[in-house]
Amino acid sequence: MSEITKRIVIQDKDAPKEEELREAAAILARGDLVAFPTETVYGLGANALDEEAAKKIYAAKGRPSDNPLIAHVARIEDVSDLVREIPEAGKKLMDAFWPGPLTLIFPKKDIVPYGTTGGLNTVAVRMPSHPTARLLIALAGVPIAAPSANTSGKPSPTTADHVMQDMNGKIDMVVDGGEVEIGVESTIVDVSSKIPTLLRPGAITMEMLEEVLGEVAVDPVILGPVKEGVRPKAPGMKYRHYAPKAEMTLVEEASVEEMVKKIQELAKEKQREGFRVGILCTDESLQAYPSDMVVKSIGKREREETVAHNLFAVLREFDDAGVDCIFSESFPKDHMGQAIMNRLSKAAGYHIVRG
Ligand code: AMP
Ligand code: MG
């Protein structure tokens, strides 16, 4: 690995050219690390079948080694190389949502090393829709393990600059495809269990899954803190995530008006105590907060995909602004709101004030 991370910029992210990605593919094929854009967040890629390469991911991220990686494939046909069987629910979901922001858990074949699956007998697989990601994986010629390309515990990267903030000097290359589209990580569904189970919410929502499958179970860790003695089905869900440096409080009230009022009160109190206060709000409420606080809009409450899109970037901006504490608005927990509230609750370390 070189000391400096090379950055290549894709000219047209909807139509990447082979020659732009050849060097990145060669780095992956020889067992080293390349960060690249997907439709969800930037991934930190390595050969998923090479245990030594997977180890490099854990080292670069500072990620606990029991937190398994997702194997990304370029074509549906490639899934059968990795998994022992594709249950009916898996087939239906692949038909409905692949390529796209949906990861499925299957029983693994021996070819997938335990170093990739964190010791589990199952493997997580996704076929991304992002043209650059797909072409890069195809050129590398192997499935690519690609967790979010951030330092473990920090907000996931949604731009190549975010990747560089965390990974400069630790990986060989970042492929810069501009800002990602969705902004939160893939939905994860375990189809290896009797009843398909949602392990992590994302842009493929619970409602969309139910429409295809009928019954879907939900791993209870999705919206609450992991209780002692309870093991989340996705091992990664037990770790504190996305944490900004400041202490963050998520405020829930019966109505938006009451929530804004509560945040105004809590924020003033903290300011009086001498703290530098940040407020995470929406376009609709931006004017309601004092201008001598660090007030940042995360997007439009009426269009939750904008909130997901900006979420991690705004958390990083609060770090740069050097605030001591952040009060955040909350969102309804259905549709895309489930993924948004999962990420915000984790960012707040489940520090939630309810009216
Ligand atoms: P990231 O790579 O950062 O998007 O995180 C991957 C997520 O997928 C983590 O929460 C993992 O725990 C989860 N995951 C990966 N493989 C498996 C698996 N075989 N079973 C359950 N969860 C998994
Ligand atoms: Mg991650």
mmCIF file of C-alpha atoms and ligand atoms in Angstrom:
data_model
loop_
_atom_site.group_PDB
_atom_site.id
_atom_site.type_symbol
_atom_site.label_atom_id
_atom_site.label_comp_id
_atom_site.label_asym_id
_atom_site.label_seq_id
_atom_site.Cartn_x
_atom_site.Cartn_y
_atom_site.Cartn_z
ATOM 1 C CA MET A 1 0.000 0.000 0.000
ATOM 2 C CA SER A 2 1.292 3.438 -0.853
ATOM 3 C CA GLU A 3 1.308 6.272 1.684
ATOM 4 C CA ILE A 4 -0.860 8.441 -0.500
ATOM 5 C CA THR A 5 -4.395 7.613 -1.577
ATOM 6 C CA LYS A 6 -4.862 8.213 -5.278
ATOM 7 C CA ARG A 7 -8.127 9.856 -6.323
ATOM 8 C CA ILE A 8 -9.642 9.347 -9.748
ATOM 9 C CA VAL A 9 -12.672 11.328 -10.847
ATOM 10 C CA ILE A 10 -15.318 9.678 -13.029
ATOM 11 C CA GLN A 11 -16.334 12.121 -15.753
ATOM 12 C CA ASP A 12 -19.897 10.883 -16.281
ATOM 13 C CA LYS A 13 -21.123 8.834 -13.335
ATOM 14 C CA ASP A 14 -24.055 7.443 -15.295
ATOM 15 C CA ALA A 15 -21.701 6.190 -18.024
ATOM 16 C CA PRO A 16 -18.283 5.376 -16.532
ATOM 17 C CA LYS A 17 -15.633 4.226 -18.997
ATOM 18 C CA GLU A 18 -13.634 1.031 -18.658
ATOM 19 C CA GLU A 19 -10.321 2.863 -18.964
ATOM 20 C CA GLU A 20 -11.268 5.083 -15.999
ATOM 21 C CA LEU A 21 -11.704 2.019 -13.771
ATOM 22 C CA ARG A 22 -9.008 -0.362 -15.000
ATOM 23 C CA GLU A 23 -6.407 0.612 -12.381
ATOM 24 C CA ALA A 24 -8.981 0.462 -9.555
ATOM 25 C CA ALA A 25 -10.065 -3.016 -10.704
ATOM 26 C CA ALA A 26 -6.427 -4.194 -10.782
ATOM 27 C CA ILE A 27 -5.892 -2.975 -7.203
ATOM 28 C CA LEU A 28 -8.959 -4.959 -6.068
ATOM 29 C CA ALA A 29 -7.914 -8.040 -8.033
ATOM 30 C CA ARG A 30 -4.470 -8.068 -6.361
ATOM 31 C CA GLY A 31 -6.062 -7.918 -2.881
ATOM 32 C CA ASP A 32 -5.809 -4.221 -1.956
ATOM 33 C CA LEU A 33 -8.411 -1.570 -1.084
ATOM 34 C CA VAL A 34 -10.394 0.859 -3.260
ATOM 35 C CA ALA A 35 -13.261 3.094 -2.080
ATOM 36 C CA PHE A 36 -16.022 3.654 -4.627
ATOM 37 C CA PRO A 37 -19.501 5.179 -4.870
ATOM 38 C CA THR A 38 -22.675 3.119 -4.709
ATOM 39 C CA GLU A 39 -26.262 4.411 -4.736
ATOM 40 C CA THR A 40 -26.394 4.185 -0.903
ATOM 41 C CA VAL A 41 -23.042 5.438 0.496
ATOM 42 C CA TYR A 42 -19.364 5.101 -0.498
ATOM 43 C CA GLY A 43 -18.069 1.565 0.002
ATOM 44 C CA LEU A 44 -14.576 0.421 0.989
ATOM 45 C CA GLY A 45 -13.938 -2.425 -1.443
ATOM 46 C CA ALA A 46 -11.781 -5.546 -1.248
ATOM 47 C CA ASN A 47 -11.933 -9.042 -2.756
ATOM 48 C CA ALA A 48 -14.643 -10.791 -0.689
ATOM 49 C CA LEU A 49 -13.091 -14.232 -1.317
ATOM 50 C CA ASP A 50 -9.649 -13.252 -0.030
ATOM 51 C CA GLU A 51 -9.380 -13.381 3.749
ATOM 52 C CA GLU A 52 -6.192 -11.293 3.769
ATOM 53 C CA ALA A 53 -7.919 -8.555 1.746
ATOM 54 C CA ALA A 54 -10.892 -8.579 4.149
ATOM 55 C CA LYS A 55 -8.452 -8.126 7.054
ATOM 56 C CA LYS A 56 -7.173 -4.949 5.405
ATOM 57 C CA ILE A 57 -10.729 -3.534 5.475
ATOM 58 C CA TYR A 58 -11.037 -4.167 9.208
ATOM 59 C CA ALA A 59 -7.647 -2.549 9.797
ATOM 60 C CA ALA A 60 -8.371 0.568 7.684
ATOM 61 C CA LYS A 61 -11.780 1.131 9.304
ATOM 62 C CA GLY A 62 -10.790 0.102 12.841
ATOM 63 C CA ARG A 63 -13.808 -2.204 12.607
ATOM 64 C CA PRO A 64 -14.408 -5.023 15.123
ATOM 65 C CA SER A 65 -13.733 -8.309 13.331
ATOM 66 C CA ASP A 66 -17.050 -9.907 14.353
ATOM 67 C CA ASN A 67 -18.914 -7.341 12.252
ATOM 68 C CA PRO A 68 -19.416 -9.108 8.892
ATOM 69 C CA LEU A 69 -19.040 -7.575 5.446
ATOM 70 C CA ILE A 70 -21.510 -7.429 2.559
ATOM 71 C CA ALA A 71 -20.378 -9.089 -0.705
ATOM 72 C CA HIS A 72 -21.314 -7.019 -3.760
ATOM 73 C CA VAL A 73 -21.872 -8.668 -7.137
ATOM 74 C CA ALA A 74 -22.212 -7.220 -10.635
ATOM 75 C CA ARG A 75 -24.677 -9.824 -11.991
ATOM 76 C CA ILE A 76 -27.514 -11.912 -10.538
ATOM 77 C CA GLU A 77 -25.824 -15.098 -11.875
ATOM 78 C CA ASP A 78 -22.866 -14.454 -9.568
ATOM 79 C CA VAL A 79 -24.952 -14.968 -6.415
ATOM 80 C CA SER A 80 -25.104 -18.755 -6.796
ATOM 81 C CA ASP A 81 -21.281 -18.935 -6.553
ATOM 82 C CA LEU A 82 -21.534 -17.597 -3.002
ATOM 83 C CA VAL A 83 -24.693 -19.102 -1.499
ATOM 84 C CA ARG A 84 -25.907 -22.649 -0.822
ATOM 85 C CA GLU A 85 -29.520 -21.901 -1.706
ATOM 86 C CA ILE A 86 -31.737 -19.008 -2.673
ATOM 87 C CA PRO A 87 -34.977 -19.330 -0.670
ATOM 88 C CA GLU A 88 -38.269 -18.330 -2.329
ATOM 89 C CA ALA A 89 -38.421 -15.035 -0.396
ATOM 90 C CA GLY A 90 -34.934 -14.190 -1.653
ATOM 91 C CA LYS A 91 -35.942 -14.830 -5.268
ATOM 92 C CA LYS A 92 -38.979 -12.572 -4.931
ATOM 93 C CA LEU A 93 -36.979 -9.743 -3.398
ATOM 94 C CA MET A 94 -34.194 -10.036 -5.989
ATOM 95 C CA ASP A 95 -36.824 -9.870 -8.763
ATOM 96 C CA ALA A 96 -38.467 -6.830 -7.226
ATOM 97 C CA PHE A 97 -35.515 -4.759 -6.016
ATOM 98 C CA TRP A 98 -32.213 -5.794 -7.640
ATOM 99 C CA PRO A 99 -30.107 -4.116 -8.708
ATOM 100 C CA GLY A 100 -30.611 -1.690 -5.851
ATOM 101 C CA PRO A 101 -30.213 -0.753 -2.174
ATOM 102 C CA LEU A 102 -31.220 -4.151 -0.732
ATOM 103 C CA THR A 103 -28.874 -6.653 0.942
ATOM 104 C CA LEU A 104 -29.997 -10.257 1.469
ATOM 105 C CA ILE A 105 -28.610 -12.804 3.945
ATOM 106 C CA PHE A 106 -28.181 -16.355 2.601
ATOM 107 C CA PRO A 107 -26.526 -19.569 3.851
ATOM 108 C CA LYS A 108 -22.933 -19.310 2.613
ATOM 109 C CA LYS A 109 -20.878 -21.668 0.473
ATOM 110 C CA ASP A 110 -17.418 -22.761 1.662
ATOM 111 C CA ILE A 111 -15.737 -20.497 -0.883
ATOM 112 C CA VAL A 112 -16.755 -17.447 1.208
ATOM 113 C CA PRO A 113 -14.168 -17.137 4.001
ATOM 114 C CA TYR A 114 -15.188 -16.663 7.634
ATOM 115 C CA GLY A 115 -12.945 -13.604 7.572
ATOM 116 C CA THR A 116 -15.599 -11.962 5.378
ATOM 117 C CA THR A 117 -18.651 -13.183 7.326
ATOM 118 C CA GLY A 118 -17.322 -12.462 10.802
ATOM 119 C CA GLY A 119 -17.388 -16.177 11.578
ATOM 120 C CA LEU A 120 -21.042 -16.660 10.529
ATOM 121 C CA ASN A 121 -22.352 -19.464 8.289
ATOM 122 C CA THR A 122 -24.394 -16.932 6.362
ATOM 123 C CA VAL A 123 -23.276 -14.317 3.856
ATOM 124 C CA ALA A 124 -24.780 -10.912 3.051
ATOM 125 C CA VAL A 125 -25.052 -10.193 -0.703
ATOM 126 C CA ARG A 126 -26.100 -7.132 -2.683
ATOM 127 C CA MET A 127 -26.164 -6.172 -6.336
ATOM 128 C CA PRO A 128 -25.860 -2.372 -6.439
ATOM 129 C CA SER A 129 -27.487 -0.298 -9.174
ATOM 130 C CA HIS A 130 -24.776 2.391 -9.375
ATOM 131 C CA PRO A 131 -23.165 2.108 -12.852
ATOM 132 C CA THR A 132 -19.642 2.857 -11.545
ATOM 133 C CA ALA A 133 -19.929 0.288 -8.755
ATOM 134 C CA ARG A 134 -21.267 -2.344 -11.141
ATOM 135 C CA LEU A 135 -18.593 -1.793 -13.787
ATOM 136 C CA LEU A 136 -15.805 -1.784 -11.201
ATOM 137 C CA ILE A 137 -16.995 -5.076 -9.654
ATOM 138 C CA ALA A 138 -17.345 -6.651 -13.107
ATOM 139 C CA LEU A 139 -13.828 -5.561 -14.115
ATOM 140 C CA ALA A 140 -12.326 -6.823 -10.836
ATOM 141 C CA GLY A 141 -13.837 -10.223 -11.666
ATOM 142 C CA VAL A 142 -14.520 -11.159 -8.040
ATOM 143 C CA PRO A 143 -17.296 -10.356 -5.534
ATOM 144 C CA ILE A 144 -16.359 -7.218 -3.619
ATOM 145 C CA ALA A 145 -16.780 -6.848 0.139
ATOM 146 C CA ALA A 146 -17.609 -3.199 0.701
ATOM 147 C CA PRO A 147 -18.623 -1.787 4.071
ATOM 148 C CA SER A 148 -19.143 1.947 4.327
ATOM 149 C CA ALA A 149 -15.799 3.702 3.711
ATOM 150 C CA ASN A 150 -15.676 5.554 7.041
ATOM 151 C CA THR A 151 -13.681 5.048 10.201
ATOM 152 C CA SER A 152 -15.733 2.702 12.373
ATOM 153 C CA GLY A 153 -18.184 4.723 14.503
ATOM 154 C CA LYS A 154 -18.130 7.835 12.282
ATOM 155 C CA PRO A 155 -20.942 8.910 9.928
ATOM 156 C CA SER A 156 -20.959 6.950 6.657
ATOM 157 C CA PRO A 157 -19.385 8.829 3.710
ATOM 158 C CA THR A 158 -21.647 10.222 1.002
ATOM 159 C CA THR A 159 -18.909 12.064 -0.933
ATOM 160 C CA ALA A 160 -15.313 11.239 -1.925
ATOM 161 C CA ASP A 161 -14.180 14.102 0.357
ATOM 162 C CA HIS A 162 -15.734 12.311 3.356
ATOM 163 C CA VAL A 163 -13.845 9.161 2.349
ATOM 164 C CA MET A 164 -10.582 11.110 2.156
ATOM 165 C CA GLN A 165 -11.189 12.649 5.612
ATOM 166 C CA ASP A 166 -11.195 9.144 7.117
ATOM 167 C CA MET A 167 -9.125 6.998 4.749
ATOM 168 C CA ASN A 168 -6.384 9.174 3.239
ATOM 169 C CA GLY A 169 -3.118 7.217 3.430
ATOM 170 C CA LYS A 170 -4.892 4.040 4.572
ATOM 171 C CA ILE A 171 -6.198 2.802 1.210
ATOM 172 C CA ASP A 172 -4.789 2.772 -2.316
ATOM 173 C CA MET A 173 -7.467 4.600 -4.231
ATOM 174 C CA VAL A 174 -10.787 6.406 -4.051
ATOM 175 C CA VAL A 175 -13.006 6.487 -7.120
ATOM 176 C CA ASP A 176 -14.792 9.844 -7.024
ATOM 177 C CA GLY A 177 -18.286 9.627 -8.529
ATOM 178 C CA GLY A 178 -19.663 12.740 -6.828
ATOM 179 C CA GLU A 179 -22.386 12.773 -4.179
ATOM 180 C CA VAL A 180 -24.290 9.524 -3.721
ATOM 181 C CA GLU A 181 -28.017 9.460 -4.354
ATOM 182 C CA ILE A 182 -29.727 7.791 -1.375
ATOM 183 C CA GLY A 183 -27.442 8.646 1.532
ATOM 184 C CA VAL A 184 -28.229 5.825 3.981
ATOM 185 C CA GLU A 185 -26.917 2.252 3.831
ATOM 186 C CA SER A 186 -28.799 -0.616 2.207
ATOM 187 C CA THR A 187 -31.851 -2.292 3.704
ATOM 188 C CA ILE A 188 -30.828 -5.722 5.065
ATOM 189 C CA VAL A 189 -33.258 -8.665 5.029
ATOM 190 C CA ASP A 190 -32.397 -12.121 6.339
ATOM 191 C CA VAL A 191 -34.018 -14.614 3.954
ATOM 192 C CA SER A 192 -32.175 -17.579 5.505
ATOM 193 C CA SER A 193 -34.631 -17.628 8.435
ATOM 194 C CA LYS A 194 -38.148 -19.131 8.279
ATOM 195 C CA ILE A 195 -39.855 -15.754 8.285
ATOM 196 C CA PRO A 196 -37.879 -13.122 6.338
ATOM 197 C CA THR A 197 -36.583 -10.607 8.857
ATOM 198 C CA LEU A 198 -35.662 -6.952 8.453
ATOM 199 C CA LEU A 199 -32.278 -6.418 10.126
ATOM 200 C CA ARG A 200 -31.524 -2.855 9.008
ATOM 201 C CA PRO A 201 -33.998 -0.353 7.482
ATOM 202 C CA GLY A 202 -33.080 1.548 4.327
ATOM 203 C CA ALA A 203 -34.491 2.976 1.119
ATOM 204 C CA ILE A 204 -36.320 -0.284 0.351
ATOM 205 C CA THR A 205 -38.876 0.270 3.097
ATOM 206 C CA MET A 206 -40.773 -2.168 5.312
ATOM 207 C CA GLU A 207 -43.946 -1.278 3.398
ATOM 208 C CA MET A 208 -42.263 -2.165 0.084
ATOM 209 C CA LEU A 209 -41.000 -5.490 1.496
ATOM 210 C CA GLU A 210 -44.436 -6.388 2.850
ATOM 211 C CA GLU A 211 -46.021 -5.675 -0.489
ATOM 212 C CA VAL A 212 -43.797 -8.334 -2.077
ATOM 213 C CA LEU A 213 -43.592 -10.882 0.762
ATOM 214 C CA GLY A 214 -46.672 -10.435 2.927
ATOM 215 C CA GLU A 215 -45.267 -11.231 6.363
ATOM 216 C CA VAL A 216 -41.931 -9.687 7.363
ATOM 217 C CA ALA A 217 -40.481 -9.845 10.885
ATOM 218 C CA VAL A 218 -38.423 -6.989 12.327
ATOM 219 C CA ASP A 219 -35.316 -7.355 14.451
ATOM 220 C CA PRO A 220 -36.242 -5.345 17.588
ATOM 221 C CA VAL A 221 -32.813 -3.669 17.752
ATOM 222 C CA ILE A 222 -33.773 -1.446 14.810
ATOM 223 C CA LEU A 223 -35.209 1.380 16.881
ATOM 224 C CA GLY A 224 -34.101 0.727 20.440
ATOM 225 C CA PRO A 225 -30.780 0.359 22.189
ATOM 226 C CA VAL A 226 -29.440 -3.192 22.228
ATOM 227 C CA LYS A 227 -30.366 -4.632 25.617
ATOM 228 C CA GLU A 228 -27.790 -6.496 27.601
ATOM 229 C CA GLY A 229 -27.768 -10.199 26.749
ATOM 230 C CA VAL A 230 -29.680 -9.675 23.485
ATOM 231 C CA ARG A 231 -27.777 -10.429 20.319
ATOM 232 C CA PRO A 232 -28.827 -8.403 17.259
ATOM 233 C CA LYS A 233 -29.108 -10.569 14.149
ATOM 234 C CA ALA A 234 -26.916 -8.145 12.209
ATOM 235 C CA PRO A 235 -23.828 -8.032 14.447
ATOM 236 C CA GLY A 236 -22.995 -4.495 13.284
ATOM 237 C CA MET A 237 -26.190 -3.109 14.797
ATOM 238 C CA LYS A 238 -24.795 -3.412 18.314
ATOM 239 C CA TYR A 239 -22.029 -0.908 17.782
ATOM 240 C CA ARG A 240 -22.452 2.810 18.309
ATOM 241 C CA HIS A 241 -22.555 4.346 14.876
ATOM 242 C CA TYR A 242 -22.630 7.579 13.034
ATOM 243 C CA ALA A 243 -21.711 9.385 16.179
ATOM 244 C CA PRO A 244 -20.942 13.085 15.857
ATOM 245 C CA LYS A 245 -18.360 14.374 18.354
ATOM 246 C CA ALA A 246 -20.969 16.437 20.200
ATOM 247 C CA GLU A 247 -23.536 14.945 22.560
ATOM 248 C CA MET A 248 -26.741 14.575 20.566
ATOM 249 C CA THR A 249 -30.339 14.530 21.826
ATOM 250 C CA LEU A 250 -33.257 13.462 19.657
ATOM 251 C CA VAL A 251 -36.539 15.176 20.569
ATOM 252 C CA GLU A 252 -39.917 13.469 20.002
ATOM 253 C CA GLU A 253 -43.265 15.168 20.611
ATOM 254 C CA ALA A 254 -46.851 14.576 19.523
ATOM 255 C CA SER A 255 -46.741 17.369 16.934
ATOM 256 C CA VAL A 256 -44.083 19.226 14.958
ATOM 257 C CA GLU A 257 -45.054 22.501 16.704
ATOM 258 C CA GLU A 258 -44.526 21.015 20.163
ATOM 259 C CA MET A 259 -41.255 19.441 19.070
ATOM 260 C CA VAL A 260 -39.890 22.765 17.782
ATOM 261 C CA LYS A 261 -40.953 24.468 21.025
ATOM 262 C CA LYS A 262 -39.288 21.792 23.154
ATOM 263 C CA ILE A 263 -36.036 22.068 21.181
ATOM 264 C CA GLN A 264 -36.094 25.881 21.544
ATOM 265 C CA GLU A 265 -36.399 25.489 25.339
ATOM 266 C CA LEU A 266 -33.733 22.808 25.716
ATOM 267 C CA ALA A 267 -31.318 24.657 23.425
ATOM 268 C CA LYS A 268 -31.723 28.000 25.268
ATOM 269 C CA GLU A 269 -31.086 26.287 28.574
ATOM 270 C CA LYS A 270 -27.833 24.753 27.307
ATOM 271 C CA GLN A 271 -26.767 28.046 25.767
ATOM 272 C CA ARG A 272 -27.325 29.827 29.090
ATOM 273 C CA GLU A 273 -25.029 27.259 30.693
ATOM 274 C CA GLY A 274 -22.311 28.400 28.270
ATOM 275 C CA PHE A 275 -22.376 25.571 25.725
ATOM 276 C CA ARG A 276 -22.106 26.002 21.971
ATOM 277 C CA VAL A 277 -25.394 24.575 20.704
ATOM 278 C CA GLY A 278 -26.251 22.931 17.379
ATOM 279 C CA ILE A 279 -29.763 22.337 16.077
ATOM 280 C CA LEU A 280 -30.598 19.775 13.425
ATOM 281 C CA CYS A 281 -33.862 20.815 11.807
ATOM 282 C CA THR A 282 -35.709 20.826 8.463
ATOM 283 C CA ASP A 283 -36.288 23.463 5.783
ATOM 284 C CA GLU A 284 -39.794 23.982 7.153
ATOM 285 C CA SER A 285 -38.590 24.914 10.668
ATOM 286 C CA LEU A 286 -35.260 26.588 9.855
ATOM 287 C CA GLN A 287 -36.515 30.077 10.749
ATOM 288 C CA ALA A 288 -37.897 29.008 14.131
ATOM 289 C CA TYR A 289 -34.495 28.732 15.830
ATOM 290 C CA PRO A 290 -32.188 31.478 17.149
ATOM 291 C CA SER A 291 -29.547 32.634 14.668
ATOM 292 C CA ASP A 292 -26.819 32.669 17.337
ATOM 293 C CA MET A 293 -26.917 28.872 17.436
ATOM 294 C CA VAL A 294 -25.488 26.523 14.768
ATOM 295 C CA VAL A 295 -28.751 25.682 12.970
ATOM 296 C CA LYS A 296 -28.580 23.233 10.070
ATOM 297 C CA SER A 297 -31.378 21.881 7.922
ATOM 298 C CA ILE A 298 -31.216 18.216 7.026
ATOM 299 C CA GLY A 299 -33.757 18.510 4.175
ATOM 300 C CA LYS A 300 -37.489 18.843 3.623
ATOM 301 C CA ARG A 301 -39.766 17.156 6.159
ATOM 302 C CA GLU A 302 -42.309 16.795 3.347
ATOM 303 C CA ARG A 303 -39.758 14.895 1.217
ATOM 304 C CA GLU A 304 -38.025 12.354 3.422
ATOM 305 C CA GLU A 305 -35.662 11.187 0.696
ATOM 306 C CA THR A 306 -33.969 14.611 0.977
ATOM 307 C CA VAL A 307 -33.509 14.016 4.713
ATOM 308 C CA ALA A 308 -31.872 10.620 4.108
ATOM 309 C CA HIS A 309 -29.712 12.136 1.375
ATOM 310 C CA ASN A 310 -28.228 14.836 3.655
ATOM 311 C CA LEU A 311 -28.212 13.018 6.995
ATOM 312 C CA PHE A 312 -24.584 11.874 7.274
ATOM 313 C CA ALA A 313 -23.141 14.987 5.615
ATOM 314 C CA VAL A 314 -24.935 17.211 8.150
ATOM 315 C CA LEU A 315 -23.612 15.126 11.075
ATOM 316 C CA ARG A 316 -20.088 15.646 9.710
ATOM 317 C CA GLU A 317 -20.760 19.395 9.342
ATOM 318 C CA PHE A 318 -21.643 19.610 13.036
ATOM 319 C CA ASP A 319 -18.255 18.046 13.808
ATOM 320 C CA ASP A 320 -16.571 20.754 11.719
ATOM 321 C CA ALA A 321 -18.604 23.490 13.424
ATOM 322 C CA GLY A 322 -17.283 22.396 16.824
ATOM 323 C CA VAL A 323 -20.562 22.386 18.754
ATOM 324 C CA ASP A 324 -20.790 20.862 22.257
ATOM 325 C CA CYS A 325 -24.302 19.520 21.938
ATOM 326 C CA ILE A 326 -26.876 18.949 19.209
ATOM 327 C CA PHE A 327 -30.665 18.882 19.527
ATOM 328 C CA SER A 328 -32.311 17.069 16.641
ATOM 329 C CA GLU A 329 -35.840 17.006 15.310
ATOM 330 C CA SER A 330 -37.381 13.552 14.879
ATOM 331 C CA PHE A 331 -39.497 11.979 12.126
ATOM 332 C CA PRO A 332 -42.433 9.550 11.838
ATOM 333 C CA LYS A 333 -41.127 5.983 11.901
ATOM 334 C CA ASP A 334 -42.859 4.614 8.818
ATOM 335 C CA HIS A 335 -41.673 4.430 5.194
ATOM 336 C CA MET A 336 -38.249 6.090 4.777
ATOM 337 C CA GLY A 337 -38.671 7.559 8.286
ATOM 338 C CA GLN A 338 -37.810 4.157 9.771
ATOM 339 C CA ALA A 339 -34.316 4.273 8.235
ATOM 340 C CA ILE A 340 -33.886 7.948 9.151
ATOM 341 C CA MET A 341 -34.907 7.413 12.781
ATOM 342 C CA ASN A 342 -32.708 4.292 13.037
ATOM 343 C CA ARG A 343 -29.654 6.355 12.001
ATOM 344 C CA LEU A 344 -30.565 9.426 14.101
ATOM 345 C CA SER A 345 -31.279 7.289 17.204
ATOM 346 C CA LYS A 346 -27.897 5.605 16.858
ATOM 347 C CA ALA A 347 -26.164 8.939 16.260
ATOM 348 C CA ALA A 348 -27.756 10.159 19.491
ATOM 349 C CA GLY A 349 -26.631 7.018 21.337
ATOM 350 C CA TYR A 350 -30.409 6.475 21.952
ATOM 351 C CA HIS A 351 -30.507 9.675 24.001
ATOM 352 C CA ILE A 352 -34.107 10.556 23.209
ATOM 353 C CA VAL A 353 -36.360 13.088 24.977
ATOM 354 C CA ARG A 354 -40.076 12.284 24.672
ATOM 355 C CA GLY A 355 -42.849 14.747 25.522
HETATM 356 P P1 AMP B 1 -21.788 -2.000 6.445
HETATM 357 O O1 AMP B 1 -20.886 -2.923 5.699
HETATM 358 O O2 AMP B 1 -21.063 -0.939 7.180
HETATM 359 O O3 AMP B 1 -22.921 -1.526 5.603
HETATM 360 O O4 AMP B 1 -22.431 -2.950 7.532
HETATM 361 C C1 AMP B 1 -22.841 -4.237 7.133
HETATM 362 C C2 AMP B 1 -23.987 -4.662 8.000
HETATM 363 O O5 AMP B 1 -24.445 -5.932 7.526
HETATM 364 C C3 AMP B 1 -23.595 -4.832 9.453
HETATM 365 O O6 AMP B 1 -24.620 -4.335 10.300
HETATM 366 C C4 AMP B 1 -23.480 -6.341 9.553
HETATM 367 O O7 AMP B 1 -23.687 -6.778 10.858
HETATM 368 C C5 AMP B 1 -24.542 -6.842 8.578
HETATM 369 N N1 AMP B 1 -24.265 -8.180 8.079
HETATM 370 C C6 AMP B 1 -23.303 -8.535 7.191
HETATM 371 N N2 AMP B 1 -23.291 -9.872 6.999
HETATM 372 C C7 AMP B 1 -24.251 -10.387 7.788
HETATM 373 C C8 AMP B 1 -24.732 -11.711 8.055
HETATM 374 N N3 AMP B 1 -24.190 -12.773 7.468
HETATM 375 N N4 AMP B 1 -25.756 -11.857 8.938
HETATM 376 C C9 AMP B 1 -26.294 -10.772 9.529
HETATM 377 N N5 AMP B 1 -25.887 -9.493 9.327
HETATM 378 C C10 AMP B 1 -24.881 -9.300 8.470
HETATM 379 MG MG MG B 2 -21.029 1.076 8.057
#
